[in-house]
Amino acid sequence: MRLSGNRSTTVFLLVLAGVLLPALAFAQNPVIPKLTMELAAGQAEPQEVSTLLEILFLLTVLSMAPAIMLTMTSFTRIIIVFHFLRQAMGTQQMPPNQILAALAIFMTMVIMYPVGKATNDTAIQPYMAEEIGFEEALDRAQVPIRKFMFKHTRERDLSIFYAITKEDRPTNKEEVPTIMLIAAYTISELKTGFTIGFLIYIPFLILDMVVASILLAMGMMMLPPVMISLPFKILLFILIDGWNLLIGSLVNTFQ
């Protein structure tokens, strides 16, 4: 028994040494990877530096792509309306969030297609063909996007940010900074989405009230009205072809 115990102890010590020795060796001579980034403006030509800055700008834009999708397109209004629809019907997590988000993204791509096409024709393609410079391409790319946002932005929402910054009111749309326009457009989209969501809630709310009144008249006070009204709300939504009607109405609000 003692020999067996000694052997077990010896094996355990050997295993422990095999695990700890590499760690101790690494601790004595640590190898830390290095990551360096250099912008050699003094040695490079101005054209090379300008190209590097353009690449950095494009990487920054790509990192902000989710924020651009949420605040400068029709995505905000669409996803808010979808959320109100699901809450009004009382279907909990059906349809799932992933499906609603994917549908909202594809609808955004369809709605924003004319804006993207105008940006591509007036800014991206001439810049790729080296017909215009980088700064001019940026200025041209903002024109269709700003036109779209101005069309759906309320002046009252825009004036809030001028009141916050204490800046002079602009005399025309060209003097409005793009940052203020984006913030005002987002607020306007939130208001529009909540308004459409309220209108969607009304028929389903009426149906819930009718079912609750019938159950109360029948003396079924312990039976949840939502459980009874849910199949009728789904049936009503199917009969009126709700998805076709809702998506068509949403697209028409951006015309």
Short mmCIF file of C-alpha atoms in Angstrom, two decimals, residues 84-180:
data_model
loop_
_atom_site.label_atom_id
_atom_site.label_comp_id
_atom_site.label_asym_id
_atom_site.label_seq_id
_atom_site.Cartn_x
_atom_site.Cartn_y
_atom_site.Cartn_z
CA PHE A 84 -46.18 47.89 -32.25
CA LEU A 85 -47.92 45.38 -34.52
CA ARG A 86 -46.62 42.42 -32.56
CA GLN A 87 -47.54 44.02 -29.24
CA ALA A 88 -51.04 44.89 -30.46
CA MET A 89 -51.69 41.35 -31.66
CA GLY A 90 -50.28 39.88 -28.44
CA THR A 91 -48.33 37.13 -30.19
CA GLN A 92 -45.37 37.53 -27.79
CA GLN A 93 -42.20 36.59 -29.76
CA MET A 94 -43.92 35.65 -33.01
CA PRO A 95 -42.66 36.63 -35.55
CA PRO A 96 -39.15 36.45 -34.01
CA ASN A 97 -36.98 39.54 -33.73
CA GLN A 98 -34.54 38.17 -36.30
CA ILE A 99 -37.23 37.85 -38.97
CA LEU A 100 -38.63 41.33 -38.29
CA ALA A 101 -35.15 42.87 -38.38
CA ALA A 102 -34.28 41.07 -41.62
CA LEU A 103 -37.56 42.15 -43.23
CA ALA A 104 -36.96 45.73 -42.09
CA ILE A 105 -33.45 45.68 -43.59
CA PHE A 106 -34.66 44.42 -46.97
CA MET A 107 -37.51 46.93 -47.00
CA THR A 108 -34.99 49.66 -46.20
CA MET A 109 -32.85 48.56 -49.14
CA VAL A 110 -35.87 48.78 -51.47
CA ILE A 111 -37.02 52.16 -50.16
CA MET A 112 -33.51 53.64 -50.20
CA TYR A 113 -32.68 52.25 -53.65
CA PRO A 114 -33.32 55.55 -55.51
CA VAL A 115 -31.12 57.40 -53.00
CA GLY A 116 -28.35 54.82 -53.32
CA LYS A 117 -28.56 54.86 -57.10
CA ALA A 118 -28.30 58.65 -57.21
CA THR A 119 -25.31 58.56 -54.85
CA ASN A 120 -23.62 55.90 -56.96
CA ASP A 121 -24.21 57.73 -60.26
CA THR A 122 -23.19 61.20 -59.09
CA ALA A 123 -20.41 60.47 -56.58
CA ILE A 124 -19.05 56.92 -56.41
CA GLN A 125 -18.72 56.11 -60.11
CA PRO A 126 -17.10 59.46 -61.06
CA TYR A 127 -14.69 59.08 -58.15
CA MET A 128 -13.78 55.52 -59.16
CA ALA A 129 -13.17 56.77 -62.71
CA GLU A 130 -10.90 59.51 -61.26
CA GLU A 131 -13.08 62.22 -62.77
CA ILE A 132 -13.57 64.02 -59.43
CA GLY A 133 -11.64 64.29 -56.18
CA PHE A 134 -12.41 62.75 -52.82
CA GLU A 135 -13.84 65.91 -51.26
CA GLU A 136 -16.08 66.60 -54.23
CA ALA A 137 -17.31 63.00 -54.13
CA LEU A 138 -18.26 63.45 -50.47
CA ASP A 139 -20.16 66.64 -51.25
CA ARG A 140 -22.04 64.98 -54.10
CA ALA A 141 -22.84 61.89 -52.02
CA GLN A 142 -24.53 64.02 -49.35
CA VAL A 143 -26.97 65.67 -51.77
CA PRO A 144 -29.47 62.78 -52.32
CA ILE A 145 -29.20 61.63 -48.69
CA ARG A 146 -29.87 65.13 -47.34
CA LYS A 147 -32.77 65.54 -49.77
CA PHE A 148 -34.34 62.33 -48.48
CA MET A 149 -33.91 63.33 -44.82
CA PHE A 150 -35.21 66.87 -45.37
CA LYS A 151 -38.34 65.41 -46.97
CA HIS A 152 -39.19 63.49 -43.79
CA THR A 153 -37.88 65.90 -41.15
CA ARG A 154 -40.09 68.40 -39.33
CA GLU A 155 -38.84 71.94 -38.91
CA ARG A 156 -39.92 71.82 -35.27
CA ASP A 157 -37.54 68.93 -34.58
CA LEU A 158 -34.73 70.72 -36.36
CA SER A 159 -35.26 73.92 -34.39
CA ILE A 160 -34.74 72.03 -31.10
CA PHE A 161 -31.06 71.46 -31.85
CA TYR A 162 -30.53 75.06 -32.92
CA ALA A 163 -32.01 76.10 -29.60
CA ILE A 164 -29.59 73.75 -27.81
CA THR A 165 -26.47 74.90 -29.68
CA LYS A 166 -27.47 78.61 -29.66
CA GLU A 167 -26.50 78.93 -33.32
CA ASP A 168 -28.08 81.29 -35.82
CA ARG A 169 -31.04 79.91 -37.73
CA PRO A 170 -30.22 79.00 -41.35
CA THR A 171 -31.77 80.86 -44.23
CA ASN A 172 -31.83 77.81 -46.53
CA LYS A 173 -31.38 74.05 -46.39
CA GLU A 174 -27.78 74.16 -47.57
CA GLU A 175 -26.74 75.93 -44.36
CA VAL A 176 -28.08 73.15 -42.12
CA PRO A 177 -25.23 70.92 -40.84
CA THR A 178 -25.61 67.26 -41.64
CA ILE A 179 -25.18 66.23 -37.99
CA MET A 180 -28.14 68.36 -36.89
#
